[in-house]
mmCIF file of N, CA and C in Angstrom:
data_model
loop_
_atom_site.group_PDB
_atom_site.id
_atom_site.type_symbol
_atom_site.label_atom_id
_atom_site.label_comp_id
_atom_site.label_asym_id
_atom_site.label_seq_id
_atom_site.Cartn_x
_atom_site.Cartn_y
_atom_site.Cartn_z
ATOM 1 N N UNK A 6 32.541 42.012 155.860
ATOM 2 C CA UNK A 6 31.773 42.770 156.805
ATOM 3 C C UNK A 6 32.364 44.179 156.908
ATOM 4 N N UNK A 7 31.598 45.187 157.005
ATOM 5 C CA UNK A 7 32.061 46.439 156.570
ATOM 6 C C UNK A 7 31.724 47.031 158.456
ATOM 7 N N UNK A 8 32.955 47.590 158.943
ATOM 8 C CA UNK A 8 32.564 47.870 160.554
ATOM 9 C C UNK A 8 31.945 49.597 160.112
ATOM 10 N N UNK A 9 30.961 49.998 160.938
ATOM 11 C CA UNK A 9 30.015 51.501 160.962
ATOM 12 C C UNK A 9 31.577 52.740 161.196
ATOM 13 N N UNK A 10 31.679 53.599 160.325
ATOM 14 C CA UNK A 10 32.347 54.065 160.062
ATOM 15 C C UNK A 10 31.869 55.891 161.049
ATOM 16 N N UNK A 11 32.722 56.016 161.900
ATOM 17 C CA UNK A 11 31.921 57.520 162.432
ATOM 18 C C UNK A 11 33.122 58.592 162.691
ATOM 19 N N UNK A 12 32.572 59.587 162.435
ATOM 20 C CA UNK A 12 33.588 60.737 162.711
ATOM 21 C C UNK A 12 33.318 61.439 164.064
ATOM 22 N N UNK A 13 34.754 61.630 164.584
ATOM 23 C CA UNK A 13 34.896 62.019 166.203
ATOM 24 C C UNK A 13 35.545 63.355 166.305
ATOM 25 N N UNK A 14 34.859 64.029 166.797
ATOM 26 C CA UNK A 14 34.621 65.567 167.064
ATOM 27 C C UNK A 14 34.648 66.248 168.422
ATOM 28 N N UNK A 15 35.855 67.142 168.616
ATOM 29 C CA UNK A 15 35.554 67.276 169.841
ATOM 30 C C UNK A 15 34.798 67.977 170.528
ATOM 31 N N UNK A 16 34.509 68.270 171.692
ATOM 32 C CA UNK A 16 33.608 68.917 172.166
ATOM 33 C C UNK A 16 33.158 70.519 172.266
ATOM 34 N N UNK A 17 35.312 70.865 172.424
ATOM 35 C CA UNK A 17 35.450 72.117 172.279
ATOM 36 C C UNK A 17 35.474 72.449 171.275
ATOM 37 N N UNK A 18 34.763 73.267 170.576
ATOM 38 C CA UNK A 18 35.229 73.357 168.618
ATOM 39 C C UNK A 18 36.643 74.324 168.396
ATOM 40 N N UNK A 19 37.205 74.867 169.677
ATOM 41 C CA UNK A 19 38.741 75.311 169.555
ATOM 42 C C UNK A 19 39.682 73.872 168.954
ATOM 43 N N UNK A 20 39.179 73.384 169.542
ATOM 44 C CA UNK A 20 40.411 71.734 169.204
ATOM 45 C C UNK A 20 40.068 71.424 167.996
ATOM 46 N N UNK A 21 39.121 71.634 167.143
ATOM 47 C CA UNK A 21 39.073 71.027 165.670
ATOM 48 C C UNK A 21 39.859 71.572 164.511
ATOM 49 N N UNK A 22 41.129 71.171 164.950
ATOM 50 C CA UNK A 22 42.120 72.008 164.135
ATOM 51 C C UNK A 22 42.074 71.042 162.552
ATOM 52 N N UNK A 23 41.253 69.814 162.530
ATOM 53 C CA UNK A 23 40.909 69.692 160.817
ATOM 54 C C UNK A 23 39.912 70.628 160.481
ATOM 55 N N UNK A 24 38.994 71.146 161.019
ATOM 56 C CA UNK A 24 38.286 72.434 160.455
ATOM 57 C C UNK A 24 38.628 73.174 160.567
ATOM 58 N N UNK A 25 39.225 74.079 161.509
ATOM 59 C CA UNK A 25 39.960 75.257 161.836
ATOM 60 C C UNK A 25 40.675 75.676 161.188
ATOM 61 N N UNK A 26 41.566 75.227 160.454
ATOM 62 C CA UNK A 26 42.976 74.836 159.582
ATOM 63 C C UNK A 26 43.064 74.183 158.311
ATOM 64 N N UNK A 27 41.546 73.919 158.041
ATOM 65 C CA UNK A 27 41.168 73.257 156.793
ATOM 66 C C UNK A 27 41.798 72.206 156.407
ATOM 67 N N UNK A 28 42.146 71.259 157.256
ATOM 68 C CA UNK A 28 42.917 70.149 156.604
ATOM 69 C C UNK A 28 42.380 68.934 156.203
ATOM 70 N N UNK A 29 42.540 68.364 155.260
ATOM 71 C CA UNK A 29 42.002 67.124 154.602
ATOM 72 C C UNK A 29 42.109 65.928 155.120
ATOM 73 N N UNK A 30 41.594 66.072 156.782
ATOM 74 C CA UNK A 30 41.266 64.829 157.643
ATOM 75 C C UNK A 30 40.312 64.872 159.125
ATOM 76 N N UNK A 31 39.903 64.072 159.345
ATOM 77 C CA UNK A 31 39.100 64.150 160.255
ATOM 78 C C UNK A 31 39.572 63.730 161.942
ATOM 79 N N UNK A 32 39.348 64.686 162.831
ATOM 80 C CA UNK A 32 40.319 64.645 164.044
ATOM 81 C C UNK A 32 40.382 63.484 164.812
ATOM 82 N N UNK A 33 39.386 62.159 164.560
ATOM 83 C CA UNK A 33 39.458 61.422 164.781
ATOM 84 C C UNK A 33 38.250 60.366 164.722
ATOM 85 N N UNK A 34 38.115 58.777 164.422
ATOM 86 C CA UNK A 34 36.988 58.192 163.976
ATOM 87 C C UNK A 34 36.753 57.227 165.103
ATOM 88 N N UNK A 35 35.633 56.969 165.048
ATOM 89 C CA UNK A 35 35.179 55.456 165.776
ATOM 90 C C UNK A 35 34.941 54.576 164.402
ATOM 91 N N UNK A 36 35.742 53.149 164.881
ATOM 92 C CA UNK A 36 35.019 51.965 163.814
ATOM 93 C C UNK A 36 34.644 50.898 164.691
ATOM 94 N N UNK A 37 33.778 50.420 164.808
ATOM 95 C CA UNK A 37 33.450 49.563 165.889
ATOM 96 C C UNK A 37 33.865 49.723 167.317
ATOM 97 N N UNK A 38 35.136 49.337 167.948
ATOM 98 C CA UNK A 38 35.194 48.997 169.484
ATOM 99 C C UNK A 38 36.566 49.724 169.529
ATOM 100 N N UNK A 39 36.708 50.082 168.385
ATOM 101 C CA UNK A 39 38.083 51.014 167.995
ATOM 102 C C UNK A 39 37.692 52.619 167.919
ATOM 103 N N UNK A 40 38.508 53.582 168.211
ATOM 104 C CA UNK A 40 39.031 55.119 168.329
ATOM 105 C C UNK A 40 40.557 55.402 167.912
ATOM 106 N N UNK A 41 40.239 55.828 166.564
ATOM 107 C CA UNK A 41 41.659 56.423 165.727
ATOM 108 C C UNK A 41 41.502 57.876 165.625
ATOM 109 N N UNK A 42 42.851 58.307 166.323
ATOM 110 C CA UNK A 42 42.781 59.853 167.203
ATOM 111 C C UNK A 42 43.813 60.466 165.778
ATOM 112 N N UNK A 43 43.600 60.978 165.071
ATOM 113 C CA UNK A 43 44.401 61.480 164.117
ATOM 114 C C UNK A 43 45.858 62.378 164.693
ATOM 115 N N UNK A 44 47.022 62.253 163.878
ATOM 116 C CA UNK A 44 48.067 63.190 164.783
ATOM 117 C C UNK A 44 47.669 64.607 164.939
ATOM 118 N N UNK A 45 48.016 64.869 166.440
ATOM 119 C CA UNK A 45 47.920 65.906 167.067
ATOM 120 C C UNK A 45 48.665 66.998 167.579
ATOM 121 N N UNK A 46 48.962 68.194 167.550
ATOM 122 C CA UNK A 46 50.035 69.006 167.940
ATOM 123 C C UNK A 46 49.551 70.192 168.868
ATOM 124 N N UNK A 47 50.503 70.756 169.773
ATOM 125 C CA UNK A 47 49.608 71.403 170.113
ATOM 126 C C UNK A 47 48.721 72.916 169.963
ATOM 127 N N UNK A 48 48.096 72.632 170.780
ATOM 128 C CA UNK A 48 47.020 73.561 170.350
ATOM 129 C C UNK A 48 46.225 74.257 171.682
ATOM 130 N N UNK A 49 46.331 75.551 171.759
ATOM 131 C CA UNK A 49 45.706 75.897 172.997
ATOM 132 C C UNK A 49 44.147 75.986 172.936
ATOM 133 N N UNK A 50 43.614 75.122 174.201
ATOM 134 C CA UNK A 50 42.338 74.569 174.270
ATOM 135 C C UNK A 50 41.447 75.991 174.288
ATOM 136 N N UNK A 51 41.678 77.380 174.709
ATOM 137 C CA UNK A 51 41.189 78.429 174.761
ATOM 138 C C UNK A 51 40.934 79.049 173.655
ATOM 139 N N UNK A 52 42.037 79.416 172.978
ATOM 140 C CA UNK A 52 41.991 79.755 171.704
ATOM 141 C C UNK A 52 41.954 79.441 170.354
ATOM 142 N N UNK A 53 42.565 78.177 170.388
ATOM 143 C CA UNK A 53 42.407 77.055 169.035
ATOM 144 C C UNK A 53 43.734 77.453 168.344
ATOM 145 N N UNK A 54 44.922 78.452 168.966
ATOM 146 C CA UNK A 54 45.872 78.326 168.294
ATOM 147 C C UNK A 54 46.798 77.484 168.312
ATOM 148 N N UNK A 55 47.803 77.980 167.457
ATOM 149 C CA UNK A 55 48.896 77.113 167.791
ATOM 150 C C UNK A 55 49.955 77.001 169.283
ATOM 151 N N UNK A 56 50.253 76.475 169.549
ATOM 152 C CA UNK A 56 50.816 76.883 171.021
ATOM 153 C C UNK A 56 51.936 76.171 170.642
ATOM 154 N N UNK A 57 53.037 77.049 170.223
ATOM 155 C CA UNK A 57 54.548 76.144 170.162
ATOM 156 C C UNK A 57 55.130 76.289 171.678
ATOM 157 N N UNK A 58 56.057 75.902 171.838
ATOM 158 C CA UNK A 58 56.773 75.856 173.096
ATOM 159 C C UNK A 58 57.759 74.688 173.245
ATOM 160 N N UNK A 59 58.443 74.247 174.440
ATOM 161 C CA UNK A 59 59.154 73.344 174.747
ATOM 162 C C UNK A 59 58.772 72.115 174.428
ATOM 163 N N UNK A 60 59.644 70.777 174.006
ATOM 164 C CA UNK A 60 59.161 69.655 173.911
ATOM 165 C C UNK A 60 57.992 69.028 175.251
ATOM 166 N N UNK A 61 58.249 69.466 176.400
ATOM 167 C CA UNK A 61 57.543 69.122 177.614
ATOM 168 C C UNK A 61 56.520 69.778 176.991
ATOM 169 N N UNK A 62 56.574 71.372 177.496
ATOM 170 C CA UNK A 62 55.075 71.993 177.038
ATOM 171 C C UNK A 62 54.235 71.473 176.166
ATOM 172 N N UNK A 63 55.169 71.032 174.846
ATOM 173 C CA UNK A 63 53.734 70.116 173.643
ATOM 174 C C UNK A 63 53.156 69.213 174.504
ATOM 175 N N UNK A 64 54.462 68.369 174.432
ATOM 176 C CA UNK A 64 53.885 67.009 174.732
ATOM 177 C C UNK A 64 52.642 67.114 175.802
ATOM 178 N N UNK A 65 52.654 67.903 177.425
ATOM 179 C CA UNK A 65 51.475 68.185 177.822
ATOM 180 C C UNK A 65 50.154 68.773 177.440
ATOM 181 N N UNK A 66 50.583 69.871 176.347
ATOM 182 C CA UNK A 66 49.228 70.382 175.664
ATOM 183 C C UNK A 66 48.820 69.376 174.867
ATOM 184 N N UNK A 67 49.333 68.557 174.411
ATOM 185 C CA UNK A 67 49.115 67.219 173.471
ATOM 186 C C UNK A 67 47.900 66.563 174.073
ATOM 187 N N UNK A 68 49.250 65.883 174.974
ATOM 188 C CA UNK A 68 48.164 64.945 175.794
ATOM 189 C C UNK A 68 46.568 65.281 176.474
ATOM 190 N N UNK A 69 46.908 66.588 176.656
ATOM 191 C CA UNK A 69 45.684 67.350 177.748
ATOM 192 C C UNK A 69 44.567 66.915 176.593
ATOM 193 N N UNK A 70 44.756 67.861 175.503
ATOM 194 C CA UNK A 70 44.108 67.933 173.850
ATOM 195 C C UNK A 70 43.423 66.407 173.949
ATOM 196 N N UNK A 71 44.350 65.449 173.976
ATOM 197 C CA UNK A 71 44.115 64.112 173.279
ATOM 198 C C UNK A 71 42.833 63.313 174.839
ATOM 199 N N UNK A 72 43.118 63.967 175.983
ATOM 200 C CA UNK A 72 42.680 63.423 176.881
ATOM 201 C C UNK A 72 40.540 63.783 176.635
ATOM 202 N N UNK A 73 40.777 65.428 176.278
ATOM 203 C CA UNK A 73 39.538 65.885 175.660
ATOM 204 C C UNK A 73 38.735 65.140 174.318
ATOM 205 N N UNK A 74 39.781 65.152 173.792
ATOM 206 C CA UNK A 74 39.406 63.967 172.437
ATOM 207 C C UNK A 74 38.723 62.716 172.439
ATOM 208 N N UNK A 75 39.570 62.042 173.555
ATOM 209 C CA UNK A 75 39.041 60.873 174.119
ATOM 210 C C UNK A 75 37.622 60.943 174.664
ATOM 211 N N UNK A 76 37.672 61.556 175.770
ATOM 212 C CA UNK A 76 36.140 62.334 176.432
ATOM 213 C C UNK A 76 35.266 62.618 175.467
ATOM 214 N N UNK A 77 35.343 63.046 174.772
ATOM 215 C CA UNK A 77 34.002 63.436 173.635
ATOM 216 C C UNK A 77 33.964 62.314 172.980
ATOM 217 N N UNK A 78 34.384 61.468 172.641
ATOM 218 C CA UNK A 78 34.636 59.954 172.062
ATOM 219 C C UNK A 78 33.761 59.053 172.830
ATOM 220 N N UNK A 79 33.905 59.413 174.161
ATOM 221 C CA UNK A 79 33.093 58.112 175.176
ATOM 222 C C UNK A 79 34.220 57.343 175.478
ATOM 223 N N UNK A 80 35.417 57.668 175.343
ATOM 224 C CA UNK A 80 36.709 57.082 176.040
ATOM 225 C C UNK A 80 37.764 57.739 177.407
ATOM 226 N N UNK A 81 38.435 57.475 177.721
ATOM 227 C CA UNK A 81 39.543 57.440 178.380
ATOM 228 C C UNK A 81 41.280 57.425 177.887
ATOM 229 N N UNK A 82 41.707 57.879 178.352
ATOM 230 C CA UNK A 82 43.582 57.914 178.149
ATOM 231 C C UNK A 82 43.705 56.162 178.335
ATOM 232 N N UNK A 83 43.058 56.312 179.849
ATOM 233 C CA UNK A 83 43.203 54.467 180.284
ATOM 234 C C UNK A 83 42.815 53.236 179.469
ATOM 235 N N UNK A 84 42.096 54.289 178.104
ATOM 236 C CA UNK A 84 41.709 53.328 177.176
ATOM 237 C C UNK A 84 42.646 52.788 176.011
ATOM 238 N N UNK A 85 43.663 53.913 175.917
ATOM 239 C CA UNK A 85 44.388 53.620 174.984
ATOM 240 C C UNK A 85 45.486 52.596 174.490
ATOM 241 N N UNK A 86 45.130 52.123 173.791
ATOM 242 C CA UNK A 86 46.480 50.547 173.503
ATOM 243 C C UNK A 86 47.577 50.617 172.554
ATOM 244 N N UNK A 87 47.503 51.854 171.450
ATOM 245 C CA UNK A 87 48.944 52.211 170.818
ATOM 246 C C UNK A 87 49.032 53.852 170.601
ATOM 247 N N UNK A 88 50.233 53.975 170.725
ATOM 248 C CA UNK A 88 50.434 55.824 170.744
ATOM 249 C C UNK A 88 51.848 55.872 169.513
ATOM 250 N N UNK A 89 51.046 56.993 169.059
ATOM 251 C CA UNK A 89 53.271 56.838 168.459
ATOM 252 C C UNK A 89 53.266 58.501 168.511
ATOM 253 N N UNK A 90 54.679 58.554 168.397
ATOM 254 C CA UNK A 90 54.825 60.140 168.704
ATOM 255 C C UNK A 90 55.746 60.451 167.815
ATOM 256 N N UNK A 91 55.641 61.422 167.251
ATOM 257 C CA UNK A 91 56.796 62.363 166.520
ATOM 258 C C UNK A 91 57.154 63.511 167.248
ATOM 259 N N UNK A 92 58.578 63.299 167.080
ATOM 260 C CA UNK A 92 59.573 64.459 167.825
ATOM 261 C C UNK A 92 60.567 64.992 167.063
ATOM 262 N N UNK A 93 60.684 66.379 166.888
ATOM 263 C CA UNK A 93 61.289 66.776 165.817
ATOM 264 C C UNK A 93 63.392 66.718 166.248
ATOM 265 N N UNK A 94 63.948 66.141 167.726
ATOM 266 C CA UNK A 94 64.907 65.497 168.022
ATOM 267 C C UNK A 94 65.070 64.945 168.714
ATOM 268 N N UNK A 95 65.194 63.120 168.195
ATOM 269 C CA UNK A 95 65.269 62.341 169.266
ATOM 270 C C UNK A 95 66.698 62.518 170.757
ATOM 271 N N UNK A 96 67.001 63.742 170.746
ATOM 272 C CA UNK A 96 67.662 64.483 172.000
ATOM 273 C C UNK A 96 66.774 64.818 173.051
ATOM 274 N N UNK A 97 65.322 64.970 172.780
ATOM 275 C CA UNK A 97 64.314 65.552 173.671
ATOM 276 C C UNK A 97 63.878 63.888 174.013
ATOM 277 N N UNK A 98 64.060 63.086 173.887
ATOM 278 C CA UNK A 98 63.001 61.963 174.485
ATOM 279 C C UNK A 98 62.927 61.899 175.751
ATOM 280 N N UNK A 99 63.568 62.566 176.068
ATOM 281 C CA UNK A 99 63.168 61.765 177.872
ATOM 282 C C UNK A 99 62.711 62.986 177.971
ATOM 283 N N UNK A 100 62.925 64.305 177.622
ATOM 284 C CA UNK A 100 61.828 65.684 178.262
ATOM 285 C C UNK A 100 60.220 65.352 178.002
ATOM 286 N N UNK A 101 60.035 64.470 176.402
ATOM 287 C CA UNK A 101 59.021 63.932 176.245
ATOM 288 C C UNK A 101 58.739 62.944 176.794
ATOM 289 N N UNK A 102 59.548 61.790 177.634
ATOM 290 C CA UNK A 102 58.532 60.533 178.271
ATOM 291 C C UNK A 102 58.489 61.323 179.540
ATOM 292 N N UNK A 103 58.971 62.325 180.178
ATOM 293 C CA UNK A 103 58.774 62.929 181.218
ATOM 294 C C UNK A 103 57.547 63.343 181.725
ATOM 295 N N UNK A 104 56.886 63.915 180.740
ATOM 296 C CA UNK A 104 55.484 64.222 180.681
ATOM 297 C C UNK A 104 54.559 62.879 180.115
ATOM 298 N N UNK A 105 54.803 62.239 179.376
ATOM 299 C CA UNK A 105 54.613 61.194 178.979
ATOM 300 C C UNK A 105 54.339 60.285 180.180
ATOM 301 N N UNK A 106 55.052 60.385 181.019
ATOM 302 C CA UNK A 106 54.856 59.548 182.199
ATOM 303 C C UNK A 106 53.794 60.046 182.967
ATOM 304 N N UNK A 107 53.262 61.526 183.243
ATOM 305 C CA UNK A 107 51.822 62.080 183.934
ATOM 306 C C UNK A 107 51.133 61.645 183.414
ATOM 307 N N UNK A 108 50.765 61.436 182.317
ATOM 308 C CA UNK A 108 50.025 61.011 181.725
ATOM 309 C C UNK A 108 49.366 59.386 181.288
ATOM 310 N N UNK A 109 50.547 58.283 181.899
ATOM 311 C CA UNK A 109 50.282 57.188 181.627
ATOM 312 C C UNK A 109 51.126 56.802 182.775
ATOM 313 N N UNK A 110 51.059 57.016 183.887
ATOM 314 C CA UNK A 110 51.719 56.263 184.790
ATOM 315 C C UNK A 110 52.030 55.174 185.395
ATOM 316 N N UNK A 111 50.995 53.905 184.896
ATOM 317 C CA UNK A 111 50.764 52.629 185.260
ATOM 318 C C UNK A 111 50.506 52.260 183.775
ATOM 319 N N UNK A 112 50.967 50.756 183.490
ATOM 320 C CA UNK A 112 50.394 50.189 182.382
ATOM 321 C C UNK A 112 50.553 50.901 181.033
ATOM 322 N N UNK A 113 51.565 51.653 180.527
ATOM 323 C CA UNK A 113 51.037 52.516 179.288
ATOM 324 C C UNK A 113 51.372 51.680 178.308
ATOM 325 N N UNK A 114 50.264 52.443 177.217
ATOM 326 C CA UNK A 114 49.874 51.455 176.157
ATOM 327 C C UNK A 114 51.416 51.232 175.314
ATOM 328 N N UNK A 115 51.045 50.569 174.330
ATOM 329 C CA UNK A 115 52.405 50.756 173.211
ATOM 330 C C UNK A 115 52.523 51.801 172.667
ATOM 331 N N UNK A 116 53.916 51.884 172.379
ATOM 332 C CA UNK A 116 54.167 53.290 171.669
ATOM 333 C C UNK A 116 55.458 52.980 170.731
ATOM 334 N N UNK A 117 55.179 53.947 169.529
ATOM 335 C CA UNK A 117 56.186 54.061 168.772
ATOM 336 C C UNK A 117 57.086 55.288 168.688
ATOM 337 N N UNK A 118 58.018 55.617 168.525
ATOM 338 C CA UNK A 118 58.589 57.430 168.921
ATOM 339 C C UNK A 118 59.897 57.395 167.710
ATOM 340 N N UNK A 119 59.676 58.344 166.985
ATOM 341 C CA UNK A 119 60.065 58.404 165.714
ATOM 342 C C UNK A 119 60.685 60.099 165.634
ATOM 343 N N UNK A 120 62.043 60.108 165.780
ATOM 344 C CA UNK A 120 62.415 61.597 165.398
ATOM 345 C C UNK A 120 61.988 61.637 164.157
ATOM 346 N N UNK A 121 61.615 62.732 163.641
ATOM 347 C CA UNK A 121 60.908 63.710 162.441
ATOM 348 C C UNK A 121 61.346 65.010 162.046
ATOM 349 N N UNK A 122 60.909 65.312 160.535
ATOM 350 C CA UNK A 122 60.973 66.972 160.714
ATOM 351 C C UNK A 122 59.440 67.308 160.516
ATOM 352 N N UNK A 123 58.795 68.141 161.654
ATOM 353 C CA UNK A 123 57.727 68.647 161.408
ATOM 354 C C UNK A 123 57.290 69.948 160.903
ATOM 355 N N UNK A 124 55.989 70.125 160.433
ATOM 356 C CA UNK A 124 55.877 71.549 160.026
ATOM 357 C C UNK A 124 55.599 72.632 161.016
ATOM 358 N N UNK A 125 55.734 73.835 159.943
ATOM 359 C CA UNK A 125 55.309 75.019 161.476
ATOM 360 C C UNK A 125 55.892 74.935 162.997
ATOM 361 N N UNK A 126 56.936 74.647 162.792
ATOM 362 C CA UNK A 126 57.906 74.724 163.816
ATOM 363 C C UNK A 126 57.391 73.616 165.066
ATOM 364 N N UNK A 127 56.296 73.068 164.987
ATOM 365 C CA UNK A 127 55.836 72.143 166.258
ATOM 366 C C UNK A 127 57.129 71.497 166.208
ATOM 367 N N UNK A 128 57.261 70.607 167.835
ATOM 368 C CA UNK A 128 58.730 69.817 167.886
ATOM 369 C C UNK A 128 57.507 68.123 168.262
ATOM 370 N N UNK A 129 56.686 68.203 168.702
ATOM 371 C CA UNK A 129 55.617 66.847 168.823
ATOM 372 C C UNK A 129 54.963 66.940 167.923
ATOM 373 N N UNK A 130 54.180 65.578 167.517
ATOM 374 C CA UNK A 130 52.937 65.543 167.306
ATOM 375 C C UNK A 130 52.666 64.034 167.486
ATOM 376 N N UNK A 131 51.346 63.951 168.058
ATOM 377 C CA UNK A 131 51.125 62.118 168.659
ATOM 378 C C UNK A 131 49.715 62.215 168.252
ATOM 379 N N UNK A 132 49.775 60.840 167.656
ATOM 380 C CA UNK A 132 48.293 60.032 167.486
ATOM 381 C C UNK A 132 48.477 59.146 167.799
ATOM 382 N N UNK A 133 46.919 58.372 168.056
ATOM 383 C CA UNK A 133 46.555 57.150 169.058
ATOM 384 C C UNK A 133 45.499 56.254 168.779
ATOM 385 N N UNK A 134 45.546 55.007 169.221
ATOM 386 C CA UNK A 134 44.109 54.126 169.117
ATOM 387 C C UNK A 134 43.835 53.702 170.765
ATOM 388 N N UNK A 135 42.383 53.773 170.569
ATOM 389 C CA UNK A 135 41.930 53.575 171.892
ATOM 390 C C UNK A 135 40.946 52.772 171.690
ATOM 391 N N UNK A 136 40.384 51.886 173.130
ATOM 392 C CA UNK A 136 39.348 51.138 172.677
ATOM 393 C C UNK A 136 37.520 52.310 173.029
ATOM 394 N N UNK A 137 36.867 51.791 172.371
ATOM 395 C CA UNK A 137 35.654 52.700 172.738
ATOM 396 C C UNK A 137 35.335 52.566 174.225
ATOM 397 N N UNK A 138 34.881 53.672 174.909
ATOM 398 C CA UNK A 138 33.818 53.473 176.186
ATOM 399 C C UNK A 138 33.037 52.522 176.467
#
């Protein structure tokens, strides 16, 4: 059985940093009752740039980003059941569950958190599965 395969787009076309940036993926899909949020870094919702800054600062422009993502999806944050995050030093984790915690304050889904080296100087980047709306 083959599940309907759809591409998820956000609303703001600043956030479509796979078109914006030309990259060879799509910002995120629906397959059935499932939402796969491709990794995300941040990105200012105004301008569509890059917005480096503090591990906190990503991680909130992240999430904000990913919360919009969701919304144009027909989902919720409250929907989400696995997250994993890349951090370019696992020395920042708690500046990152710090914010991490506004964002999922009750119940948060699973997560995986993986120091990394990332490109273009970002110090986050997080992708996610959520269930559909």
């Amino acid at each position: 059985m083959t599940l309907p395969r759809q591409v998820i787009e956000p609303e703001n076309d600043k956030l479509n940093v796979s078109r914006n940036f030309n990259l060879p993926h799509s910002p995120g899909i629906r397959a059935g009752d499932l939402i796969f949020l491709s990794g995300m870094v941040s990105i200012d919702a105004a301008t569509g740039q890059r917005n480096l800054g503090t591990v906190a600062q990503e991680t909130r422009q992240i999430l904000s980003n990913m919360r919009h993502m969701l919304q144009s999806a027909g989902s919720s944050l409250e929907r989400v059941v696995k997250v994993n995050v890349l951090i370019h030093s696992m020395l920042e984790f708690e500046n990152m569950n710090e914010v991490y915690r506004e964002f999922f304050p009750k119940d948060p889904p699973a997560r995986t958190t993986c120091g990394v080296q990332l490109s273009q100087g970002f110090k986050v980047e997080i992708e996610c599965v959520a269930l559909a709306g």
